[in-house]
PDB file of N, CA and C in Angstrom:
ATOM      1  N   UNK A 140     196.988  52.453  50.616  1.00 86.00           N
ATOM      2  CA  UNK A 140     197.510  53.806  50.515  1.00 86.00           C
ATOM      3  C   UNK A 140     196.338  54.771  50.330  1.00 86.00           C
ATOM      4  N   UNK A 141     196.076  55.963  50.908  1.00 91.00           N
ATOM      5  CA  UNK A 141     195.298  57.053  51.229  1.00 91.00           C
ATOM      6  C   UNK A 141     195.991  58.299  50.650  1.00 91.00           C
ATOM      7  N   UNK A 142     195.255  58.583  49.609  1.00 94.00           N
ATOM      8  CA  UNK A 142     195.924  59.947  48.604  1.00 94.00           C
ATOM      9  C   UNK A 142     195.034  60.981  49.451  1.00 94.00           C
ATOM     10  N   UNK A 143     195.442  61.773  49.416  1.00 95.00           N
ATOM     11  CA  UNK A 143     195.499  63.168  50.335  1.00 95.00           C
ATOM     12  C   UNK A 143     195.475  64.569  49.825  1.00 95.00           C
ATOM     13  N   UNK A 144     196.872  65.344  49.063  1.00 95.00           N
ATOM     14  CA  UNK A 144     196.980  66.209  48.165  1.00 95.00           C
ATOM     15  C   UNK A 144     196.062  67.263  49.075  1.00 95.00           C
ATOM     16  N   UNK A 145     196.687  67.843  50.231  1.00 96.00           N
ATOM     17  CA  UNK A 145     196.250  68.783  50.440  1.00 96.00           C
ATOM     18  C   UNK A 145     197.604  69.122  51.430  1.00 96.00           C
ATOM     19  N   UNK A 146     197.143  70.751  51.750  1.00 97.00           N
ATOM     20  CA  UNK A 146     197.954  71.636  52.607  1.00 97.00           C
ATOM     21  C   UNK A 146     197.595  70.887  53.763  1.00 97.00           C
ATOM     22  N   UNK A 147     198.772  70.843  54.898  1.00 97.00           N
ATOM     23  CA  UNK A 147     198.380  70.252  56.210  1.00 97.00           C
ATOM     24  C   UNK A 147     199.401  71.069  56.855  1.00 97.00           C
ATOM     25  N   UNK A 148     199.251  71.342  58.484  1.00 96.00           N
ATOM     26  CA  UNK A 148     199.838  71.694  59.310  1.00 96.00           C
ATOM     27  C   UNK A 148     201.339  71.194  59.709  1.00 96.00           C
ATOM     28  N   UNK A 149     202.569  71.556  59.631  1.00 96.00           N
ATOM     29  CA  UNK A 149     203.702  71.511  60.209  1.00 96.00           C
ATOM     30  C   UNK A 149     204.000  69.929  60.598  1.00 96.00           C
ATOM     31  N   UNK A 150     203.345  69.797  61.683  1.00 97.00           N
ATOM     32  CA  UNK A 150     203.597  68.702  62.619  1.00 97.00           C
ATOM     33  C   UNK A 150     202.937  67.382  62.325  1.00 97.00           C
ATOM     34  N   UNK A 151     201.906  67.607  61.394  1.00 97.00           N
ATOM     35  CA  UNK A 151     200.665  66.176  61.016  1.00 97.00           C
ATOM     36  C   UNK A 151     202.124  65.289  60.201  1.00 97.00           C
ATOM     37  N   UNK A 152     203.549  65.371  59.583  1.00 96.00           N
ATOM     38  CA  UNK A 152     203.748  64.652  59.207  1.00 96.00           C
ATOM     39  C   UNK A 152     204.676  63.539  60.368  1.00 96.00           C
ATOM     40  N   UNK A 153     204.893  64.216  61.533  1.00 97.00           N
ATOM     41  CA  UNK A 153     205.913  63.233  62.597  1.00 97.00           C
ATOM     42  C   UNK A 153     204.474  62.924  62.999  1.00 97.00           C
ATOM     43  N   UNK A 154     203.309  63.328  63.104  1.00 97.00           N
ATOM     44  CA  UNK A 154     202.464  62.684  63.786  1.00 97.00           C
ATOM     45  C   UNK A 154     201.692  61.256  63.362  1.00 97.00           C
ATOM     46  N   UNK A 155     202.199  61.822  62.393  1.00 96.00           N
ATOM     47  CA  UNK A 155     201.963  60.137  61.081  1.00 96.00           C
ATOM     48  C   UNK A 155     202.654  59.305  61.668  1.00 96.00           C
ATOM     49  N   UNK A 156     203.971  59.712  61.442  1.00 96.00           N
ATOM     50  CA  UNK A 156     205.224  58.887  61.736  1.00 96.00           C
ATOM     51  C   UNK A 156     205.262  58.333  62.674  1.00 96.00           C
ATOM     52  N   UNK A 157     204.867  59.026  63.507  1.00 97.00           N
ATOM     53  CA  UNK A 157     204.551  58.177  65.084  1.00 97.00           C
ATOM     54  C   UNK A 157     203.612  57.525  65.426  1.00 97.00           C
ATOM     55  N   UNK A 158     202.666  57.287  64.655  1.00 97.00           N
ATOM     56  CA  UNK A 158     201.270  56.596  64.621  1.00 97.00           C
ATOM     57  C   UNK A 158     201.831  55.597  63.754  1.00 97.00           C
ATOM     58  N   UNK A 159     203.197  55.060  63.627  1.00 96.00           N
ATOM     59  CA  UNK A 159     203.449  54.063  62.742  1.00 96.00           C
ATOM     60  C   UNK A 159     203.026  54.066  61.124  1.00 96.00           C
ATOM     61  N   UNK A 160     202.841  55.111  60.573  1.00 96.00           N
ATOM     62  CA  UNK A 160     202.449  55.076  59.110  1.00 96.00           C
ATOM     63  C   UNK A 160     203.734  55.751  58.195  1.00 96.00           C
ATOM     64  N   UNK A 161     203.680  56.153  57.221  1.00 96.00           N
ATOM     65  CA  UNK A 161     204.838  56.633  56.387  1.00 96.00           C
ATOM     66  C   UNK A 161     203.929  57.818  55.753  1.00 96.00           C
ATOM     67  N   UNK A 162     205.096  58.819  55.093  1.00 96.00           N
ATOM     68  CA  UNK A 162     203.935  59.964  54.622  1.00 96.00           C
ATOM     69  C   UNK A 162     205.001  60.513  53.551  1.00 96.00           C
ATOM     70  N   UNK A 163     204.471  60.575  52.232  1.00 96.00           N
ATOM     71  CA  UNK A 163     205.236  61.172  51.509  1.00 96.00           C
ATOM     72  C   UNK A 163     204.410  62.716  51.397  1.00 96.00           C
ATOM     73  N   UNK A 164     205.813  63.953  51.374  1.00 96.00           N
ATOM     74  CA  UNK A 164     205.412  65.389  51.601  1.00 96.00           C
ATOM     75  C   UNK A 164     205.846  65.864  50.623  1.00 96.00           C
ATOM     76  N   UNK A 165     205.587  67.241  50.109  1.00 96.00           N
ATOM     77  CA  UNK A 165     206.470  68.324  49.257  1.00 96.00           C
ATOM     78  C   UNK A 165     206.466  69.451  49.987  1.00 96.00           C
ATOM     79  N   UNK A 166     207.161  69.646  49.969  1.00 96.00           N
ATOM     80  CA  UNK A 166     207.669  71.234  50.083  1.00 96.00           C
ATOM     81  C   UNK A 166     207.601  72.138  49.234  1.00 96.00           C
ATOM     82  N   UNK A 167     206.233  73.171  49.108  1.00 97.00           N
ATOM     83  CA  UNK A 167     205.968  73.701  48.182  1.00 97.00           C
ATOM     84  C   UNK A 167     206.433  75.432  48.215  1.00 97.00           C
ATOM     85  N   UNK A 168     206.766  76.154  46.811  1.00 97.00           N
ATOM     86  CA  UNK A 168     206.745  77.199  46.911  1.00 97.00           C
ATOM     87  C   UNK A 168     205.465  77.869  47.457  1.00 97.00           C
ATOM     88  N   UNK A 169     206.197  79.702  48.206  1.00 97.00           N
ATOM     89  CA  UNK A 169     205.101  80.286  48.789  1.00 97.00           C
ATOM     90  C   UNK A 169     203.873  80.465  48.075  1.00 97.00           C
ATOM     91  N   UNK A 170     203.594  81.188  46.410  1.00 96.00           N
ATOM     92  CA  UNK A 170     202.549  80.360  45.540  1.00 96.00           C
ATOM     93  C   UNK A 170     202.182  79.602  45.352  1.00 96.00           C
ATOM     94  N   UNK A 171     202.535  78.604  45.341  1.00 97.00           N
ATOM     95  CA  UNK A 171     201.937  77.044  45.450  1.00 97.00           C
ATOM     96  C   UNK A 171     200.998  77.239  46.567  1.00 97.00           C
ATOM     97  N   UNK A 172     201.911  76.903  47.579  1.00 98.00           N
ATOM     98  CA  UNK A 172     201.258  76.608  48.850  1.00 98.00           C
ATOM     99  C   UNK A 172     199.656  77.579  49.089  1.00 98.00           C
ATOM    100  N   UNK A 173     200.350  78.479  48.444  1.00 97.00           N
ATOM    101  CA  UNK A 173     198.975  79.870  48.691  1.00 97.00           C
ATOM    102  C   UNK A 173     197.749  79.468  47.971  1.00 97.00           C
ATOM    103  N   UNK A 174     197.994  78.690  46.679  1.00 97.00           N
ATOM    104  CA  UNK A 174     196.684  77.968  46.176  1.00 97.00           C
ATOM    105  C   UNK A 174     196.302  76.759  47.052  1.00 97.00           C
ATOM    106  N   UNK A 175     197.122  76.334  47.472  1.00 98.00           N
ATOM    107  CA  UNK A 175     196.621  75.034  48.207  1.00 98.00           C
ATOM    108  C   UNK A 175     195.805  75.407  49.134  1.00 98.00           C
ATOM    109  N   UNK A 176     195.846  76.674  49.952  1.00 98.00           N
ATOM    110  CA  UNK A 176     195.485  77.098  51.287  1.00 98.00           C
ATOM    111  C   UNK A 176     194.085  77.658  50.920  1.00 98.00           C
ATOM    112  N   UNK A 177     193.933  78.557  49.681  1.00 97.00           N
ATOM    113  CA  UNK A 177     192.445  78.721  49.288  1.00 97.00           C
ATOM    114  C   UNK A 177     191.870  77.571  49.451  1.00 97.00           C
ATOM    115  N   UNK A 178     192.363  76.345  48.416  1.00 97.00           N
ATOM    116  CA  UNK A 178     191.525  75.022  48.636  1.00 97.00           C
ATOM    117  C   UNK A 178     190.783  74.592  50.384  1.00 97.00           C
ATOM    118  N   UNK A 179     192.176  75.332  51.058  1.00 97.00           N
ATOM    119  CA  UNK A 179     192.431  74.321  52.457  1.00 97.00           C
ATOM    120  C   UNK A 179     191.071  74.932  53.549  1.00 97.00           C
ATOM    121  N   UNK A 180     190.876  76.531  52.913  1.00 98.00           N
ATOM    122  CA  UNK A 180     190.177  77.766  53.679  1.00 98.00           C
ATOM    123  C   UNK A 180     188.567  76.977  53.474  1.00 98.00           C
ATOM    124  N   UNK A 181     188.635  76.685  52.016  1.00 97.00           N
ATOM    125  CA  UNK A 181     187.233  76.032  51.568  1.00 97.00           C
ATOM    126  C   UNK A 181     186.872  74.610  52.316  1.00 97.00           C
ATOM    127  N   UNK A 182     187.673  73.950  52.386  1.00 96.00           N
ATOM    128  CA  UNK A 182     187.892  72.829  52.640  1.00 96.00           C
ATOM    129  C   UNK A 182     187.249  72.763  54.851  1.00 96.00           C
ATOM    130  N   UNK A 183     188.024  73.653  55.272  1.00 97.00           N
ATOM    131  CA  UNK A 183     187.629  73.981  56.569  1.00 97.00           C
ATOM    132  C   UNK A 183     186.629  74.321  56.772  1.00 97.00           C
ATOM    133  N   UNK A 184     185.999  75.379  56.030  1.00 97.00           N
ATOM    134  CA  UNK A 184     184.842  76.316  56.442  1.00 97.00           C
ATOM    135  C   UNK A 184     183.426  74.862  56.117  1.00 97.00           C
ATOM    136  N   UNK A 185     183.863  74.393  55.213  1.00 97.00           N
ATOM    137  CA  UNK A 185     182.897  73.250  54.663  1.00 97.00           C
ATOM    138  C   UNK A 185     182.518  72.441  56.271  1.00 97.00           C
ATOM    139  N   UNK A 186     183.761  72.236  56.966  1.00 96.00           N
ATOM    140  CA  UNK A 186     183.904  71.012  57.912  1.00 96.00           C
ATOM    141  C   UNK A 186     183.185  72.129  59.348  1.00 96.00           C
ATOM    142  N   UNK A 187     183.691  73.155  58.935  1.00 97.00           N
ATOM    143  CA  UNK A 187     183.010  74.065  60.678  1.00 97.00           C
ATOM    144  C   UNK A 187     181.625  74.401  60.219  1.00 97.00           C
ATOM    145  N   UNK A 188     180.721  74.055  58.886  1.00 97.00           N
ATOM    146  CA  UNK A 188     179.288  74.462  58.863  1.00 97.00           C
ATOM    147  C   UNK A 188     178.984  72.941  58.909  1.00 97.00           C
ATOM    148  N   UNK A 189     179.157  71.383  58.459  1.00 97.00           N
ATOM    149  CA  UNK A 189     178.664  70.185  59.426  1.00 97.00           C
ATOM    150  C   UNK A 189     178.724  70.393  60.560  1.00 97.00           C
ATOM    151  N   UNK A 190     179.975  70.576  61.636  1.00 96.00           N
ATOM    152  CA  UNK A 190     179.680  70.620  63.053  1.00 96.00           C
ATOM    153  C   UNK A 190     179.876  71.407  64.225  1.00 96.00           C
ATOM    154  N   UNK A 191     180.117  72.968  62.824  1.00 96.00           N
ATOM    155  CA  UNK A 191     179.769  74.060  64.054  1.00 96.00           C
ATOM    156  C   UNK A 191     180.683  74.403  65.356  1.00 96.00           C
ATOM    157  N   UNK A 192     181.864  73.681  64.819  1.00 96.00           N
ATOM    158  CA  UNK A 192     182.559  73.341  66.975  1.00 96.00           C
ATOM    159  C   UNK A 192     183.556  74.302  66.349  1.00 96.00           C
ATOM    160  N   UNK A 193     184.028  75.052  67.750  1.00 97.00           N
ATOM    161  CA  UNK A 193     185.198  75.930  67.510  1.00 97.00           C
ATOM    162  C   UNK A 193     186.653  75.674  66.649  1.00 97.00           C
ATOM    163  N   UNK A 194     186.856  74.273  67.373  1.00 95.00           N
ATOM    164  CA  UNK A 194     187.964  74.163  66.934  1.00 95.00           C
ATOM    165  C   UNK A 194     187.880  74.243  65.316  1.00 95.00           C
ATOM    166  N   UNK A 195     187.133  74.042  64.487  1.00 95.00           N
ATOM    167  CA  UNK A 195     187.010  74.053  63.090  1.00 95.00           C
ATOM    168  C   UNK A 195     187.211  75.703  62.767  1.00 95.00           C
ATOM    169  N   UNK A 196     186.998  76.427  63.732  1.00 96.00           N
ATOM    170  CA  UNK A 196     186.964  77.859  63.867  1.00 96.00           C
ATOM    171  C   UNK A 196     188.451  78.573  64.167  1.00 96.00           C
ATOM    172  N   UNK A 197     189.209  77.708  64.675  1.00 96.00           N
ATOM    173  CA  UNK A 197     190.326  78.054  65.044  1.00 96.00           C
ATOM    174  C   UNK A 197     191.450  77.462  64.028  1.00 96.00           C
ATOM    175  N   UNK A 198     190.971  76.032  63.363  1.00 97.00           N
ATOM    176  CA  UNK A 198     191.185  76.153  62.030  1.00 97.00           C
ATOM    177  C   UNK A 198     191.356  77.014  60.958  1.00 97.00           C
ATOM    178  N   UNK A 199     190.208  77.700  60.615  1.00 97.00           N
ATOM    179  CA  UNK A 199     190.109  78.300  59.754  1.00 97.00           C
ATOM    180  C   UNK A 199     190.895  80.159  59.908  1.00 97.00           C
ATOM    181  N   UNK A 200     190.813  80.193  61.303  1.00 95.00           N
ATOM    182  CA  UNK A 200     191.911  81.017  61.601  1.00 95.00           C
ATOM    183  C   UNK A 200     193.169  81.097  61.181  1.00 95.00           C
ATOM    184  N   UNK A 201     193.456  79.906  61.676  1.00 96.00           N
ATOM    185  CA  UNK A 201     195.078  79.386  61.481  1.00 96.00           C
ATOM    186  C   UNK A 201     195.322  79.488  59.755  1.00 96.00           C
ATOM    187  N   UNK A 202     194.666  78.993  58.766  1.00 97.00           N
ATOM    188  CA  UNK A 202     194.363  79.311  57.411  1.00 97.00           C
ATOM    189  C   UNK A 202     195.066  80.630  56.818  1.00 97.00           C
ATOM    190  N   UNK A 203     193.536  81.510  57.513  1.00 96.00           N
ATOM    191  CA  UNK A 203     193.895  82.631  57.085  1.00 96.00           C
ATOM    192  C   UNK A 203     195.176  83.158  57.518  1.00 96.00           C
ATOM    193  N   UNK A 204     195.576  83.174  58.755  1.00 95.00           N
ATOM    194  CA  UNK A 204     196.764  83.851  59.036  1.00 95.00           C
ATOM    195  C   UNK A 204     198.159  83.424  58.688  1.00 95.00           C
ATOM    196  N   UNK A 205     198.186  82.114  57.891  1.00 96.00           N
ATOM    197  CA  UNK A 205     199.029  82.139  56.892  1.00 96.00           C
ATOM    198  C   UNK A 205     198.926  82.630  55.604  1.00 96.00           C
ATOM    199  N   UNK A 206     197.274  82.487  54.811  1.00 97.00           N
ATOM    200  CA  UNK A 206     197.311  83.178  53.648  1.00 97.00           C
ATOM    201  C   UNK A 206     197.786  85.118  53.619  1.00 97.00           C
ATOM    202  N   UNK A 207     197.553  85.380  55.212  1.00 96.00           N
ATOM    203  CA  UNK A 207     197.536  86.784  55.081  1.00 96.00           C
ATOM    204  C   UNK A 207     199.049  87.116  54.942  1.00 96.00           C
ATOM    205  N   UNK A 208     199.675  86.003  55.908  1.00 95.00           N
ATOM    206  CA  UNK A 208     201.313  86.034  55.828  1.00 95.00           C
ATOM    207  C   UNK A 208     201.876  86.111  54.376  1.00 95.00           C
ATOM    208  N   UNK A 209     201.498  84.901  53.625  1.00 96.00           N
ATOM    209  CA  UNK A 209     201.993  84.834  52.408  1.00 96.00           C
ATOM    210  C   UNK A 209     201.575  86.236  51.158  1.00 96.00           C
ATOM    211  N   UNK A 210     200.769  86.666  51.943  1.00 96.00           N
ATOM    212  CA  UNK A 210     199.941  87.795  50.740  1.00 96.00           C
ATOM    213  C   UNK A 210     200.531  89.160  51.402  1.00 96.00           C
ATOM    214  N   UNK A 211     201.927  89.214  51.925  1.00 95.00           N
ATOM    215  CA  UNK A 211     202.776  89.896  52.356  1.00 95.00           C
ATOM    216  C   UNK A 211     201.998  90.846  53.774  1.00 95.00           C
ATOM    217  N   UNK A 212     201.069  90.356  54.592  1.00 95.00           N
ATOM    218  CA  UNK A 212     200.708  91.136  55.472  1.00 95.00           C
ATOM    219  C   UNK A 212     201.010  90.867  56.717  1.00 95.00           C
ATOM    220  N   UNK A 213     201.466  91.467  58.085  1.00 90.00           N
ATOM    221  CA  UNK A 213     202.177  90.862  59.176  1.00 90.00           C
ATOM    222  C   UNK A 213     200.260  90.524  59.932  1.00 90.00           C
ATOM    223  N   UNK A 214     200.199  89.905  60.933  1.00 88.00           N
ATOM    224  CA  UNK A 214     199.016  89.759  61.987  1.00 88.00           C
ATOM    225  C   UNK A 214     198.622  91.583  62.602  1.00 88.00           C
ATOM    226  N   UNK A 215     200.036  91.857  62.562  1.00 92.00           N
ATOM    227  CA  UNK A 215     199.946  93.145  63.134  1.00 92.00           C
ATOM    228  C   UNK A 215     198.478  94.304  62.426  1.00 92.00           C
ATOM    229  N   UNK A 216     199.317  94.275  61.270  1.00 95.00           N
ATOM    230  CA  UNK A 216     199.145  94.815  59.928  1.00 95.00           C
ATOM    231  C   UNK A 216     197.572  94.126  59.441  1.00 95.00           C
ATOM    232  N   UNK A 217     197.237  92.448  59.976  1.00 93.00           N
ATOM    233  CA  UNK A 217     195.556  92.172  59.658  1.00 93.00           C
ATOM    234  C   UNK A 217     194.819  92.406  60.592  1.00 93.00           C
ATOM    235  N   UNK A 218     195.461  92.740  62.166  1.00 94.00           N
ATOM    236  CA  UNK A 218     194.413  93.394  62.703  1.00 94.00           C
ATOM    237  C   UNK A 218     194.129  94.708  63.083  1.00 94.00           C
ATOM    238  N   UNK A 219     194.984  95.625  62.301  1.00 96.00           N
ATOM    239  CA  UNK A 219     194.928  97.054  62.010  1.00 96.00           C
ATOM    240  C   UNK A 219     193.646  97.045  61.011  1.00 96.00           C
ATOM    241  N   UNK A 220     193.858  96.401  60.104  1.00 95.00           N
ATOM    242  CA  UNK A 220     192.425  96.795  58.970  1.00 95.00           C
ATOM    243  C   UNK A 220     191.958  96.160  59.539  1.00 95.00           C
ATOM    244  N   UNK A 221     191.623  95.215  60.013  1.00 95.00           N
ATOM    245  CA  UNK A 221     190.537  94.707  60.859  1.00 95.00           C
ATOM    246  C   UNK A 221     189.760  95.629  61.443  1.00 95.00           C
ATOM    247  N   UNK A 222     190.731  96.252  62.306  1.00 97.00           N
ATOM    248  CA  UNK A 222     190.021  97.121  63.537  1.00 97.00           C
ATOM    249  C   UNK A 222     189.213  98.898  62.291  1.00 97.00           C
ATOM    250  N   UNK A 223     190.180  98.956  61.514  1.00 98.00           N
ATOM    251  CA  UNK A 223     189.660 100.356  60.708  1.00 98.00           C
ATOM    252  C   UNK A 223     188.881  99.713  60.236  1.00 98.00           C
ATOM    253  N   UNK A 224     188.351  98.348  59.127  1.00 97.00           N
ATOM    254  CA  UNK A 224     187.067  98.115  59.125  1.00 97.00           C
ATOM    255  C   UNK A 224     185.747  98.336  60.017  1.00 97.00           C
ATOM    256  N   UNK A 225     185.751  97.993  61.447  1.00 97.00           N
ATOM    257  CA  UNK A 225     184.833  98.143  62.682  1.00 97.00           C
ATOM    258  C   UNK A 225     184.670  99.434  62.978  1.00 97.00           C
ATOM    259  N   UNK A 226     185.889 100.345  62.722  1.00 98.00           N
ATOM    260  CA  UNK A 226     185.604 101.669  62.891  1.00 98.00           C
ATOM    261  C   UNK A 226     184.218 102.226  61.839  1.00 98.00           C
ATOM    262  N   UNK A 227     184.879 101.728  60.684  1.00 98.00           N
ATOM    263  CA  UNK A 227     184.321 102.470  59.202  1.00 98.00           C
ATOM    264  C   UNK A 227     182.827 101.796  59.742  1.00 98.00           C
ATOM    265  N   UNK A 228     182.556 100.623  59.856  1.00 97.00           N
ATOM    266  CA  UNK A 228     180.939  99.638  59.204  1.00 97.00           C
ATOM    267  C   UNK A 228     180.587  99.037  60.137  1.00 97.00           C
ATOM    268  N   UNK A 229     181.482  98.621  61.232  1.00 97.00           N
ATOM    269  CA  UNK A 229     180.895  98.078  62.411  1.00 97.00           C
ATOM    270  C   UNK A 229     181.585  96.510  62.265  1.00 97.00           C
ATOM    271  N   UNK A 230     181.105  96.295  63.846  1.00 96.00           N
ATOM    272  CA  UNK A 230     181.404  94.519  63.252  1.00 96.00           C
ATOM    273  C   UNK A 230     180.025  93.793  63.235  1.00 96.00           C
ATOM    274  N   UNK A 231     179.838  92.656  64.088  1.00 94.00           N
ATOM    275  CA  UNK A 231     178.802  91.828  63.751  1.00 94.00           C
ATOM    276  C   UNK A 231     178.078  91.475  65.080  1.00 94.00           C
ATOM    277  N   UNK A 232     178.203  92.635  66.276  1.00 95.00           N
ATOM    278  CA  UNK A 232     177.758  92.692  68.207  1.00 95.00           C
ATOM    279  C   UNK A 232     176.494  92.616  67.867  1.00 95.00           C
ATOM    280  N   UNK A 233     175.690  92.959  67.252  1.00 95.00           N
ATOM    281  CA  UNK A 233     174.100  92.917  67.488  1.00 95.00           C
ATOM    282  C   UNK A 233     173.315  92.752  66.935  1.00 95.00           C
ATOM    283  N   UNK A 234     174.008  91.760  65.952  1.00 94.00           N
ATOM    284  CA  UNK A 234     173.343  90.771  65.510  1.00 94.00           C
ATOM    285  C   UNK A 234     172.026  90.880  64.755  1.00 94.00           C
ATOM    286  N   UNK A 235     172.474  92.101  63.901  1.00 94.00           N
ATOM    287  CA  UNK A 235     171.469  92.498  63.030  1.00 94.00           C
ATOM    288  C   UNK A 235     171.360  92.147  61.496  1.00 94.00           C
ATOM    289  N   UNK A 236     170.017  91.513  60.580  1.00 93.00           N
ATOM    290  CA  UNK A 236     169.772  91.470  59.833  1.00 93.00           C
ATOM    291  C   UNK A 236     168.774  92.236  58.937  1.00 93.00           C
ATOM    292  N   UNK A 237     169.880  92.320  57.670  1.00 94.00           N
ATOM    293  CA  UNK A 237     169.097  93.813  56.503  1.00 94.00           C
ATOM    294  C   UNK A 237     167.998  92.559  56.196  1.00 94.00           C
ATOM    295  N   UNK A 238     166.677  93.129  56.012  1.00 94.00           N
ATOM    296  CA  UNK A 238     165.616  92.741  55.428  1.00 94.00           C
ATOM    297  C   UNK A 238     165.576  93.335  53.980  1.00 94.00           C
ATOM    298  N   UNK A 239     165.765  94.145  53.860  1.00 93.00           N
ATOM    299  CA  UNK A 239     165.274  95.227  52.689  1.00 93.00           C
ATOM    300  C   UNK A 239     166.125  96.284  52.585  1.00 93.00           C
ATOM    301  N   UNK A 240     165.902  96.983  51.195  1.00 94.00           N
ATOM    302  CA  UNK A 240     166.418  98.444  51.167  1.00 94.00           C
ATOM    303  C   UNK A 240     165.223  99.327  50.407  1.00 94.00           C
ATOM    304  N   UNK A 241     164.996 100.648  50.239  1.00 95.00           N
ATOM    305  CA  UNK A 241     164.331 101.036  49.646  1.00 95.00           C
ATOM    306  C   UNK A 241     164.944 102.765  48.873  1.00 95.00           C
ATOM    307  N   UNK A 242     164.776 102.924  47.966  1.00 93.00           N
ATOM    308  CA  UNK A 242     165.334 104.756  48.146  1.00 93.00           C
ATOM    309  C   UNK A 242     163.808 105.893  48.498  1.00 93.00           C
ATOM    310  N   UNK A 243     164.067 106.182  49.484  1.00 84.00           N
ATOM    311  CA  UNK A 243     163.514 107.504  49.898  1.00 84.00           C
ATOM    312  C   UNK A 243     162.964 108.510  48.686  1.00 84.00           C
TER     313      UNK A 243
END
């Protein structure tokens, strides 16, 4: 037996099932689950800086856009501030790094 205790995707438990294994689940409240998913955000980002590949990227997408769900915000609604962030500060096109600051 393989203890686990983490947030997983929808479908990983018939996919068990069908790989011939057994899987005990909970069904957690939307708080619950919302701590689990911090863990799950950490847990990803850890796995997309070993190997860098998108899909770990599209992971960690998928993450957030449930934590944003649960933290009462629609996709709509995260890529509105999204986009007024880029307005306000920019995003990250050219790939510039602050060296320093100084006051004048």
């Amino acid at each position: 037996m393989l203890t686990h205790n983490k947030a997983i995707r929808d479908k990983i438990p018939k996919i068990i099932r069908d790989s011939g294994h057994s899987c005990n689940i909970e069904n957690m409240s939307n708080i619950e689950f919302l701590e689990e998913l911090d863990k799950k955000l950490d847990e990803e980002l850890i796995e997309y800086k070993e190997n860098r590949s998108v899909e770990e990227l599209v992971d960690i997408v998928e993450v957030i856009r449930r934590i944003s769900e649960l933290r009462g915000t629609s996709l709509e609604n995260f890529e509105k501030i999204r986009s007024e962030k880029v307005k306000e500060r920019g995003a990250f096109e050219k790939n510039l790094f602050l060296i320093d600051t100084s006051k004048d």
